Coordinates of C-alpha atoms in Angstrom, one line a residue:
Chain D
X1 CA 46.5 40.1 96.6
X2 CA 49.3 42.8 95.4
X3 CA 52.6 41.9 97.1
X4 CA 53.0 45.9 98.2
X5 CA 50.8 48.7 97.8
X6 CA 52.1 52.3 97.7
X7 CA 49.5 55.2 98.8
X8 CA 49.6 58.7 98.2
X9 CA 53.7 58.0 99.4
X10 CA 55.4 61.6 99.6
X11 CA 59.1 62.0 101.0
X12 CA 61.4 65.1 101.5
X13 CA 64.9 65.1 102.7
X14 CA 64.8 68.1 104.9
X15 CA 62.8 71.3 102.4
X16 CA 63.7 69.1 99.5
X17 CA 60.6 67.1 98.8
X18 CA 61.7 63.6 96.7
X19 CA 58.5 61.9 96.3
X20 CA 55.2 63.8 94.9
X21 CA 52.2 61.6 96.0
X22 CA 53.2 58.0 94.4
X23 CA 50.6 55.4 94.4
X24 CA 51.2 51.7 93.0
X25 CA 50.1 48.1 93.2
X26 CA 53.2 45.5 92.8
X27 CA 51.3 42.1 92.2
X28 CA 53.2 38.9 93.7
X29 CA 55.7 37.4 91.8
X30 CA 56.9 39.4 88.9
X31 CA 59.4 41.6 88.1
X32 CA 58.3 45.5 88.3
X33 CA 61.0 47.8 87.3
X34 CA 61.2 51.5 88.4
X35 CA 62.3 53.0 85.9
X36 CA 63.5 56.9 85.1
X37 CA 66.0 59.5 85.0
X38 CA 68.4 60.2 87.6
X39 CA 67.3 61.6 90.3
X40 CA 63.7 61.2 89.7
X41 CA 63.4 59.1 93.1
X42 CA 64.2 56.0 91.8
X43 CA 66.3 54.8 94.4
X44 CA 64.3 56.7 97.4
X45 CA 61.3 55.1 96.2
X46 CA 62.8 51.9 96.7
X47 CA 64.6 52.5 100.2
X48 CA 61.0 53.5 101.5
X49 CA 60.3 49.9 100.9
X50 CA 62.7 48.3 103.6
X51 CA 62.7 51.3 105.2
X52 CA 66.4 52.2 104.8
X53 CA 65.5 55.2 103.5
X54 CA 65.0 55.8 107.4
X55 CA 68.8 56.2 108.0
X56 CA 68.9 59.5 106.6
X57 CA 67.5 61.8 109.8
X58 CA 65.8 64.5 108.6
X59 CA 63.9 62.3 106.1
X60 CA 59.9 62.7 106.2
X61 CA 57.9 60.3 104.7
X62 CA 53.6 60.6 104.6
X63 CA 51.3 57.9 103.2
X64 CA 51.2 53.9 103.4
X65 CA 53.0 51.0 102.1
X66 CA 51.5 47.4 102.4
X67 CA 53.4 44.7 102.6
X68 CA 50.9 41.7 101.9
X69 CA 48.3 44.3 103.4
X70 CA 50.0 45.5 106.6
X71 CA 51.2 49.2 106.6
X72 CA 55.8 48.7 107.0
X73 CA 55.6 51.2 109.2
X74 CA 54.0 49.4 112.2
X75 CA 56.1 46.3 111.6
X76 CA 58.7 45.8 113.1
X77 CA 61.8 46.6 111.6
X78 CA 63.6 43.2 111.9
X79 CA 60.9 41.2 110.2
X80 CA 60.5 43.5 107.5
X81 CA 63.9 43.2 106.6
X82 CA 63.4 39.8 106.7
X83 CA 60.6 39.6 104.5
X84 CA 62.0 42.2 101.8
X85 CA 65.7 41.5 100.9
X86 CA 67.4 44.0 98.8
X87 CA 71.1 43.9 96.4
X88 CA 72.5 47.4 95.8
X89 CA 74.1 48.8 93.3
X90 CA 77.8 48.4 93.9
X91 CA 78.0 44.4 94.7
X92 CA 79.3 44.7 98.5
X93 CA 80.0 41.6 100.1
X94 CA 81.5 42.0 103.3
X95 CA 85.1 41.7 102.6
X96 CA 86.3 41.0 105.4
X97 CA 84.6 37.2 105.1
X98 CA 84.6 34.5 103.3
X99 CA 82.0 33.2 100.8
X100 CA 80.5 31.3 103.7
X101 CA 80.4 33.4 106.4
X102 CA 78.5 36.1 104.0
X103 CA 76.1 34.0 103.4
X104 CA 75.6 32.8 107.2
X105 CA 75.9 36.2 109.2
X106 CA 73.0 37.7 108.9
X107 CA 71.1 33.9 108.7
X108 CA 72.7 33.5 112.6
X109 CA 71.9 36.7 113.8
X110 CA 68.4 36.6 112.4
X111 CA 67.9 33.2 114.6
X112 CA 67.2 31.5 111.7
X113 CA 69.6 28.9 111.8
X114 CA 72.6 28.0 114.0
X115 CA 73.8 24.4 113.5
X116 CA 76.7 24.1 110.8
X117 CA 74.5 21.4 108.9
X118 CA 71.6 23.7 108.7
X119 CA 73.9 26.4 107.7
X120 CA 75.5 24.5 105.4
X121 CA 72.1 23.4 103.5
X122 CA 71.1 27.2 103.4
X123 CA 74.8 28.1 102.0
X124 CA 74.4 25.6 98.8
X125 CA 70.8 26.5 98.9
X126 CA 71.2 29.9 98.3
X127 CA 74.5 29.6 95.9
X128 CA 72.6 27.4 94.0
X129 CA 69.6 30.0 93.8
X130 CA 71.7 32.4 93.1
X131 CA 73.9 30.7 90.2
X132 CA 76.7 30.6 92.4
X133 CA 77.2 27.8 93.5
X134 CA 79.1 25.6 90.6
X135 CA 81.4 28.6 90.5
X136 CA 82.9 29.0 94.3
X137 CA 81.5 24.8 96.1
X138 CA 85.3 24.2 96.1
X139 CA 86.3 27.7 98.1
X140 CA 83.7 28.6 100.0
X141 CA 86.3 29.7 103.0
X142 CA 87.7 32.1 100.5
X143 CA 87.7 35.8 101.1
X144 CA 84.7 37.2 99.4
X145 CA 86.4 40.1 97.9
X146 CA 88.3 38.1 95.8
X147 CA 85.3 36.8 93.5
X148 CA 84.7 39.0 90.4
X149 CA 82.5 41.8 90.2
X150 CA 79.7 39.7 88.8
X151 CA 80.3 37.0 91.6
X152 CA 80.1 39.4 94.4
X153 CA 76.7 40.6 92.5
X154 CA 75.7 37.6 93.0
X155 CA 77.1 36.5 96.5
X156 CA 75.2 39.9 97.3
X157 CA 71.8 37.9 95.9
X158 CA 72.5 34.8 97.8
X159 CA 72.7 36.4 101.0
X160 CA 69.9 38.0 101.1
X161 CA 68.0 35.2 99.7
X162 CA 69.4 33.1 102.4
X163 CA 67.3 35.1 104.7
X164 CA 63.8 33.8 102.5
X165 CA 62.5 37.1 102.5
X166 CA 59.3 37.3 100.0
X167 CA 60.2 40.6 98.1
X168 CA 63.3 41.4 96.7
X169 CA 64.2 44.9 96.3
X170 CA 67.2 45.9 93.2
X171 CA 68.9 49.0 93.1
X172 CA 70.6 49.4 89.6
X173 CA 72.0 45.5 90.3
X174 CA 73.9 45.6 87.0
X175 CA 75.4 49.4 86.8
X176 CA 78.4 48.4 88.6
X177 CA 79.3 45.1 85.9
X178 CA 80.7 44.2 82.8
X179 CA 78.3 43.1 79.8
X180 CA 78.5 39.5 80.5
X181 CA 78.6 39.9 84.2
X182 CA 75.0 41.8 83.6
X183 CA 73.6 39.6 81.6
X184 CA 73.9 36.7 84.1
X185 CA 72.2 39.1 86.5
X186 CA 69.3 39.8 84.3
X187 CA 68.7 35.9 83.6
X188 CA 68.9 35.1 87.2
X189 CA 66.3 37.9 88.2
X190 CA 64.1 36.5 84.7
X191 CA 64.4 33.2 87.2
X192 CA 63.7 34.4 90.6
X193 CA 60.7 35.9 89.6
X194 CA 58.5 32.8 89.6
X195 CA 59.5 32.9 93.4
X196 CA 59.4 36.0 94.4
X197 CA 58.6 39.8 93.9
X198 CA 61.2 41.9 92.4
X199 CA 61.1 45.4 92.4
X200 CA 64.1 46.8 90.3
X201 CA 65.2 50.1 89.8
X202 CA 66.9 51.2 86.7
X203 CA 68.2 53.7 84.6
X204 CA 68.0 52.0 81.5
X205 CA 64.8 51.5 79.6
X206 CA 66.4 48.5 77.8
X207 CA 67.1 46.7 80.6
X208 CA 63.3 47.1 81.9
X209 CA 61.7 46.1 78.6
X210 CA 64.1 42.9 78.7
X211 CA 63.5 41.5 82.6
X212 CA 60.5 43.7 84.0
X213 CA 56.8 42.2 83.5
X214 CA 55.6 45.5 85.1
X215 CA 57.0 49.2 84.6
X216 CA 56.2 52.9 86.3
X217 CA 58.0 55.4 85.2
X218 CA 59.4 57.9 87.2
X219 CA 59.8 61.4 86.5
X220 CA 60.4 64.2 88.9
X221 CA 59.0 62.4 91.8
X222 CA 55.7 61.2 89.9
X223 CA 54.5 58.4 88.9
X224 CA 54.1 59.4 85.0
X225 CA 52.9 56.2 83.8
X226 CA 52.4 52.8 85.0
X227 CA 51.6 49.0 83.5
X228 CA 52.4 45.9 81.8
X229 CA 55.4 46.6 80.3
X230 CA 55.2 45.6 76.6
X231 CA 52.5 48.1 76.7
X232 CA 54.3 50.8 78.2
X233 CA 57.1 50.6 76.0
X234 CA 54.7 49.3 72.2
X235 CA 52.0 52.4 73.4
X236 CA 53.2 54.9 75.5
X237 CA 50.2 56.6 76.5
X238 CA 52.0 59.9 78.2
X239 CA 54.3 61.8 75.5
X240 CA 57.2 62.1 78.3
X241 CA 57.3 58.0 78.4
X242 CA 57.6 58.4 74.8
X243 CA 60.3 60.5 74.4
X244 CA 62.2 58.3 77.7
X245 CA 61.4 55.3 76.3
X246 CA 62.7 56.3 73.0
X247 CA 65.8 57.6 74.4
X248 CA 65.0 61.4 73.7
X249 CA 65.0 62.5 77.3
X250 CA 67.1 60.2 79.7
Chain R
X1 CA 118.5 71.1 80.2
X2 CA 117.4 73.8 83.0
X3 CA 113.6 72.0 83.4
X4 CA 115.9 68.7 84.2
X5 CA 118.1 69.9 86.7
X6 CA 115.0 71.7 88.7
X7 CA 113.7 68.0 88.8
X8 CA 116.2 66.6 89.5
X9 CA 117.0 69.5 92.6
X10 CA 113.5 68.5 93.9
X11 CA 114.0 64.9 93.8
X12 CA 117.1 65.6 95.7
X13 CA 115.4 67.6 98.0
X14 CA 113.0 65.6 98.8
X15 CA 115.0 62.7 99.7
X16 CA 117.3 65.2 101.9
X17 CA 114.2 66.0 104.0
X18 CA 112.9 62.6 104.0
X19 CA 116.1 61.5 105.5
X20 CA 116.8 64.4 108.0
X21 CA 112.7 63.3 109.2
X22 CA 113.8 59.9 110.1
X23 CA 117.5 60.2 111.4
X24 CA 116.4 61.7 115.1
X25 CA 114.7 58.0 115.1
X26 CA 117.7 56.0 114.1
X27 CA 119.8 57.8 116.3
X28 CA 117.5 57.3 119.3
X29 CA 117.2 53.4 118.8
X30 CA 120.8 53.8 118.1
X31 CA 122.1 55.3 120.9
X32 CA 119.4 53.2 123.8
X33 CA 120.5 50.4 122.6
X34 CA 124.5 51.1 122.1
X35 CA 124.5 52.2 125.6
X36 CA 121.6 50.0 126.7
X37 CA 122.7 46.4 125.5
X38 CA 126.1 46.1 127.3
X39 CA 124.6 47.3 130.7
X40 CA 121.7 44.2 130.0
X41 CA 124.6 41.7 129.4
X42 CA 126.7 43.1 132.5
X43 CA 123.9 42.9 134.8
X44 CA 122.5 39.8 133.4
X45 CA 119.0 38.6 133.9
X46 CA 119.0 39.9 137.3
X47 CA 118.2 43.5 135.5
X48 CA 114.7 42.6 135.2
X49 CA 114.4 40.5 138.3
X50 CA 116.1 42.8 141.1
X51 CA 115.8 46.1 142.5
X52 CA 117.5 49.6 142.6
X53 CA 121.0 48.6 144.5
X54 CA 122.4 51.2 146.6
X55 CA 124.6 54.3 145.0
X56 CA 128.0 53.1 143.3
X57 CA 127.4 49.3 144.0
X58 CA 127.5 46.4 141.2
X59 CA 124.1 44.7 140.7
X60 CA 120.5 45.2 140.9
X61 CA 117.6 45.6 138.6
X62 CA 114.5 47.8 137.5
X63 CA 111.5 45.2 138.6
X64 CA 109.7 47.2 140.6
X65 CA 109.5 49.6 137.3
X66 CA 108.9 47.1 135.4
X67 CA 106.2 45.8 137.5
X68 CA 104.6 49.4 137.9
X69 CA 104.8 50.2 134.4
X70 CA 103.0 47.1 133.2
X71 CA 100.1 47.1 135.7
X72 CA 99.5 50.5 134.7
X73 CA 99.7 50.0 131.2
X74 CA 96.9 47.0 131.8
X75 CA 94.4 48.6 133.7
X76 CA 94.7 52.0 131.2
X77 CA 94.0 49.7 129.0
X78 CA 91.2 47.8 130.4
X79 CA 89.7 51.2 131.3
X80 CA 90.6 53.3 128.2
X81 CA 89.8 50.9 125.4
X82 CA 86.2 50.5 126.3
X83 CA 85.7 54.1 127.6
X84 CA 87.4 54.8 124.0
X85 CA 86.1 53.0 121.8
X86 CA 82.6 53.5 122.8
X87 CA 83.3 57.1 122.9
X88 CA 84.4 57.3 119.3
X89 CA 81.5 54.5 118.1
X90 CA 78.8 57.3 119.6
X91 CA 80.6 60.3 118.0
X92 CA 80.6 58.5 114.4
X93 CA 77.1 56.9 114.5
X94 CA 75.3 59.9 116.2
X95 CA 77.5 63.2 114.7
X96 CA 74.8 65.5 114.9
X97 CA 74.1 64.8 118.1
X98 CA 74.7 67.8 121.1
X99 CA 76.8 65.1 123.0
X100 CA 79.0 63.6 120.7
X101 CA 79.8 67.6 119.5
X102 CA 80.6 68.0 122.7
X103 CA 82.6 64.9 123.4
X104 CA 84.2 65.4 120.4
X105 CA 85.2 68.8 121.2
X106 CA 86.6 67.7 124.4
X107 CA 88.9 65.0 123.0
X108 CA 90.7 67.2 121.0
X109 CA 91.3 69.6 124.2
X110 CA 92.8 66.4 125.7
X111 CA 94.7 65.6 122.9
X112 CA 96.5 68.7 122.8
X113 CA 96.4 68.9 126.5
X114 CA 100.0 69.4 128.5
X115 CA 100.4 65.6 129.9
X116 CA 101.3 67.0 133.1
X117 CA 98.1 69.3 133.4
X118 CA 96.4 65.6 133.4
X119 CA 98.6 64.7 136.1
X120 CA 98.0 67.6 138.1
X121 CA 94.2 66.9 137.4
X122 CA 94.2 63.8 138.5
X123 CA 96.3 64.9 141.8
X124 CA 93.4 67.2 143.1
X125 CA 90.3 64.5 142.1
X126 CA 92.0 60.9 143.4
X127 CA 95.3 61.1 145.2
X128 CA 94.5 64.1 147.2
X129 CA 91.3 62.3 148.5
X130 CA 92.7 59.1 148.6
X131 CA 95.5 60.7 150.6
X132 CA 98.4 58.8 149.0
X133 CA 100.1 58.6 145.3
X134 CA 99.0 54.9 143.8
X135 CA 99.3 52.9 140.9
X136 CA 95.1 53.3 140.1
X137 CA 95.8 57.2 140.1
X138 CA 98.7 56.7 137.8
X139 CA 96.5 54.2 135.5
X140 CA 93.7 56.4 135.1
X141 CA 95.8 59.4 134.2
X142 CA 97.3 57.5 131.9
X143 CA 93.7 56.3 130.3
X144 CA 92.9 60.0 130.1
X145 CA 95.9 60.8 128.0
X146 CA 94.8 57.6 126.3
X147 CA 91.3 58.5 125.5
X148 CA 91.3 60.4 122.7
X149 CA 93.7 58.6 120.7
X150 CA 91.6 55.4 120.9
X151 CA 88.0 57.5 120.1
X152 CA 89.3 59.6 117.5
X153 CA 91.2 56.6 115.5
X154 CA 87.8 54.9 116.2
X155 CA 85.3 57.6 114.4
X156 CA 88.0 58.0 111.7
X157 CA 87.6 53.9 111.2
X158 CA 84.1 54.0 111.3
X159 CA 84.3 57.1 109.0
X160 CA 86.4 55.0 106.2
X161 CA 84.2 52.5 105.5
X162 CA 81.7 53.1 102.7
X163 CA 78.7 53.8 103.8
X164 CA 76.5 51.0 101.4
X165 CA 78.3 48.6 103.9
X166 CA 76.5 49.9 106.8
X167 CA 73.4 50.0 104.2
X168 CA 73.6 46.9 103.6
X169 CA 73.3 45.5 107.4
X170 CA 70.6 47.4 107.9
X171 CA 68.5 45.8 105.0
X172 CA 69.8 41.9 106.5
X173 CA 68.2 42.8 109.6
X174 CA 71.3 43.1 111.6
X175 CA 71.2 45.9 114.6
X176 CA 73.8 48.6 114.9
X177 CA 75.7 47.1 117.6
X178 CA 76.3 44.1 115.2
X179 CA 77.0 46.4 112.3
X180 CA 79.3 48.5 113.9
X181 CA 81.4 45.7 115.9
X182 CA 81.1 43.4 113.1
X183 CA 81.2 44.8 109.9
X184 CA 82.4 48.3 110.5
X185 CA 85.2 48.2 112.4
X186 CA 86.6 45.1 111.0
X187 CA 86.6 46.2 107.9
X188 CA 88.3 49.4 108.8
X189 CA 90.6 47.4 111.2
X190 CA 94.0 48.8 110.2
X191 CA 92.9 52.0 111.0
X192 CA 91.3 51.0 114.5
X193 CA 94.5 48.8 115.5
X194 CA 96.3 52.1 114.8
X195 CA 94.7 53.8 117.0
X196 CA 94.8 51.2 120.0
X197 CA 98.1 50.6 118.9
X198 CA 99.1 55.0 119.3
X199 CA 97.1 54.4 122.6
X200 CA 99.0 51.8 124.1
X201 CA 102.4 53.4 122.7
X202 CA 101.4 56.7 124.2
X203 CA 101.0 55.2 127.4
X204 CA 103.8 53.2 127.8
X205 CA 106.2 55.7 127.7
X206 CA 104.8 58.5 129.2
X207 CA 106.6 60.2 132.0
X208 CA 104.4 63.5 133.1
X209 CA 101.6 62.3 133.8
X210 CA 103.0 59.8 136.8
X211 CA 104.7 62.3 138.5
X212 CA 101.8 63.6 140.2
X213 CA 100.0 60.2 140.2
X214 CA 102.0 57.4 140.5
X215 CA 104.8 58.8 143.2
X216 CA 107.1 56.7 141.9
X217 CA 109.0 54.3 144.4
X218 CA 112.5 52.2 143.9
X219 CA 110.5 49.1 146.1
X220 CA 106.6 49.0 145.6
X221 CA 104.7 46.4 148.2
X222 CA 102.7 45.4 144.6
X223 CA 99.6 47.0 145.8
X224 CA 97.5 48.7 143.4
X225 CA 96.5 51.5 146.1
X226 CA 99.8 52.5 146.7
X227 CA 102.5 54.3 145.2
X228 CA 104.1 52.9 142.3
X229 CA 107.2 53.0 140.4
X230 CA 107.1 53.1 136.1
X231 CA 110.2 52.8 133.9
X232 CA 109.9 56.3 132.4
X233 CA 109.9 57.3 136.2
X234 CA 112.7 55.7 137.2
X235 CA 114.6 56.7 133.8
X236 CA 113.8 60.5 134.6
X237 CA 114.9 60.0 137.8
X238 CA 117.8 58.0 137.9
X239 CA 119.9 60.4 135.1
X240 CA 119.5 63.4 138.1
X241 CA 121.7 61.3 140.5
X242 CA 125.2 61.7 140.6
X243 CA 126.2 57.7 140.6
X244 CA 127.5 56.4 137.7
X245 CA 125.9 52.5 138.4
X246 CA 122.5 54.6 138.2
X247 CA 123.1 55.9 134.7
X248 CA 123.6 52.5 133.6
X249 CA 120.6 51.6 135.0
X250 CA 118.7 54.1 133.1
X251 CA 120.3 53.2 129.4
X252 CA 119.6 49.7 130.3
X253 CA 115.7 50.4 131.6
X254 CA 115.8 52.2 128.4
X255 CA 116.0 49.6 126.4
X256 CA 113.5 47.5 128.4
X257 CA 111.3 50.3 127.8
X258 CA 111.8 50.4 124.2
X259 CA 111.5 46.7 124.1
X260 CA 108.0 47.0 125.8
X261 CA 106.9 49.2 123.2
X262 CA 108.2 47.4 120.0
X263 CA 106.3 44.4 121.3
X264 CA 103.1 46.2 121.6
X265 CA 104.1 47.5 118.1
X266 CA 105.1 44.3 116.6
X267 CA 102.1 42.5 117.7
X268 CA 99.4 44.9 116.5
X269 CA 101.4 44.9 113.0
X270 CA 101.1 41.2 113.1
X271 CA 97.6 41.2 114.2
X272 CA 96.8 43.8 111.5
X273 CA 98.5 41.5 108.4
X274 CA 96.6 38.6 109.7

């Protein structure tokens, strides 16, 4: 069974319409990037999925999503969140609390958990899923906006794993962060996606044809093209792929 | 040579200004407590413990001022903060709602409202029905004058914080009551201790709004329903009479006055670094 289906999905903010009729099947467990150029949607697209998108009020969405084959929009909003985690794209942990506490917030107020030992196990859990925790086991009452950029990143992916949600949605995780920092990002996703469903969106081809096992890309609120993604990018079937892919148009 | 000297006149002039801004304050906290201090070590702790003694005799205090001020200064608070805070928490989250332009609208009429126009209103809607001046007339006077300091500081908090942070509690599944009183505001809480803080100091030394509220008495029974006195009541008071023991009552309530509010001050710094 796909992990999320997308039908006929159009979206306008007010008379600007953001989304053009986008259908897609994201299979379990891989890593499917949205890729394209900015402002092609991207972002929208994935904000649909948890349904943040919602915030914005004048927002008008038409068509399905599936989440494991029931439509988001008749779930409750609660347990969606908690099934589809997401990281954005400027790491923001809450600063105002410590590595611990970041982790454990959302966990409590969920209901998932609310003795310290429980908490505790889901804290090195999720540090430890999140290649965190070697870094930060000796400080975890520290402030969390004192970690670097890449740390918070990843702070960011803890907590929201902490939750166990089954999808995990990426805006641009690595626009915000150093080289290095980026790279660790990319290997970690490479490793979460045996566990879960990523859905990625990102401006760079590169870094889709290096973590993605899936790619659509995104153009002007259409899906242009759509597929494994070695194929995409080795035989580009649309000419606008092509000349994104290729860095011609970007 | 001449692009130096206009710096340099600039620079000069912009210290000039910056210290002609803040010497009114010096001089105030100068003057309180160069004329305050002695009368507190003359009259010893009975200054905060006794009462208004009669014209041109040695003694007495400023409790039932003290007492006055600080109960109304509580329940304001009690009543304003909420009232306040909710206010300003519904004008951020919901802007473009017809309420919160409406609300929001009438804050800022408050804000710039003569403080004894709230006095007088609060005259005709609770002490003329209630038949007497009282200390819960004076206190909710007080929380309207209070109001829109709290709720505007409290949008402007809300306001500051990046809005990915409010995002982002959304996607864990938190609710907005959680994101607002536990993310939002916390991280924004220098700027929403500042505005309780402005509150609170806006209260405690207002005088105008009393007058038609409180009543103001030299010897209060304690009772919330009745008339009550309030330091900056007294103060105001006390300079009109010809007795020379009641001047130095005033400089001294003066200080306590100024005391009151540097603690409130103090605290909310302290509570702000930590």
């Amino acid at each position: 069974m796909s992990a999320i289906t997308i039908e006929k999905l159009f979206l306008r903010y007010g008379e600007q319409e953001v989304l053009r009729g986008i259908d897609l099947e994201i299979p379990e467990n891989v890593c499917f990037a949205i890729m394209g150029p900015s402002g092609c949607g991207k972002s929208s697209l994935l904000k649909v999925l948890n349904r943040l998108v919602e915030m914005n009020h004048n927002v008008k969405i038409s068509g399905d999503v599936k989440l494991f084959g029931n439509s988001i929009f008749k779930m409750d909003l609660t347990k969606l969140r908690r099934q589809v985690g997401m990281v954005f794209q400027i790491p923001n942990p809450f600063p105002h609390m410590s590595i611990y506490d970041n982790i454990t917030y959302a966990v409590k107020c969920n209901g998932i958990a609310k003795k310290k030992e429980e908490l505790d196990k889901i804290v090195e859990w999720a540090l430890k899923k999140a290649a965190l925790f070697d870094e930060v086991k000796d400080r975890l009452k520290m402030r969390a906006n004192q970690l670097s950029g890449g740390q918070m990143q990843r702070l960011c992916i803890a907590r929201a794993l902490a939750l166990k949600p089954r999808v995990m949605l990426m805006d641009e995780p690595t626009a915000n962060l150093d080289p290095i920092s980026a790279d660790k990002i990319e290997d970690l996703i490479t490793e979460l996606k045996n566990e879960y469903t990523i859905v990625m969106v990102t401006h760079s081809p590169g870094q889709a044809a290096r973590v993605s096992d899936f790619v659509a890309f995104l153009y002007m609120g259409r899906v242009i093209e759509v597929g494994k993604t070695e194929e995409v990018f080795e035989n580009p079937k649309n000419e606008l792929t092509e000349r994104y892919v290729t860095g011609r148009i970007g | 040579m001449y692009r130096r000297l206009k710096d340099d006149l600039f620079v000069l002039f912009a210290f000039a200004s910056a210290l002609l801004a803040i010497l009114p304050i010096f001089h105030i906290l100068f003057s309180v407590f160069y004329n305050g201090i002695p009368v507190l070590a003359k009259y010893g702790v009975e200054f905060l413990s006794g009462t208004l003694p009669p014209p041109n005799k040695a003694g007495g205090g400023v409790f039932p001022a003290i007492y006055g001020s600080l109960t109304m200064i509580v329940l304001s608070l009690m009543l304003g903060i909420p009232l306040g805070v909710f206010a300003g928490v519904f004008i951020a989250e919901y802007p473009s709602s017809s309420i919160s332009k409406a609300a929001r609208t009438v804050l800022v009429i408050i804000l710039e409202f003569p403080t004894i126009l709230v006095g007088l209103f609060v005259m005709a809607v609770m002490v003329i029905p209630m038949g007497r001046f009282s200390a819960i007339a004076g206190a909710f006077a007080l929380t309207i004058v209070m109001l829109p300091y709290v709720a505007t500081y409290t949008e402007q908090a809300i306001r500051s914080v990046p809005q990915h942070y409010k995002e982002v509690g959304f996607a864990l599944g938190l609710n907005r009551f959680r994101i607002v009183f536990s993310i939002t505001l916390r991280i924004a809480k220098k700027v929403f201790i500042t505005g309780l803080l402005i509150g609170m100091a806006k209260v405690s030394g207002e005088t105008a709004p009393l007058i038609f509220t409180a009543g103001n008495v030299w010897r209060s029974t304690g009772a919330l329903n009745e008339p009550a006195g309030a330091i900056p009541l007294w103060i105001y008071y006390l300079v009109q009479q010809p007795y020379s023991n009641y001047h130095e009552i005033a400089w001294g309530a003066a200080v306590v006055l100024l005391a009151i509010f540097l603690v409130i001050f103090l605290s909310a710094r302290l509570m702000v670094r930590s």
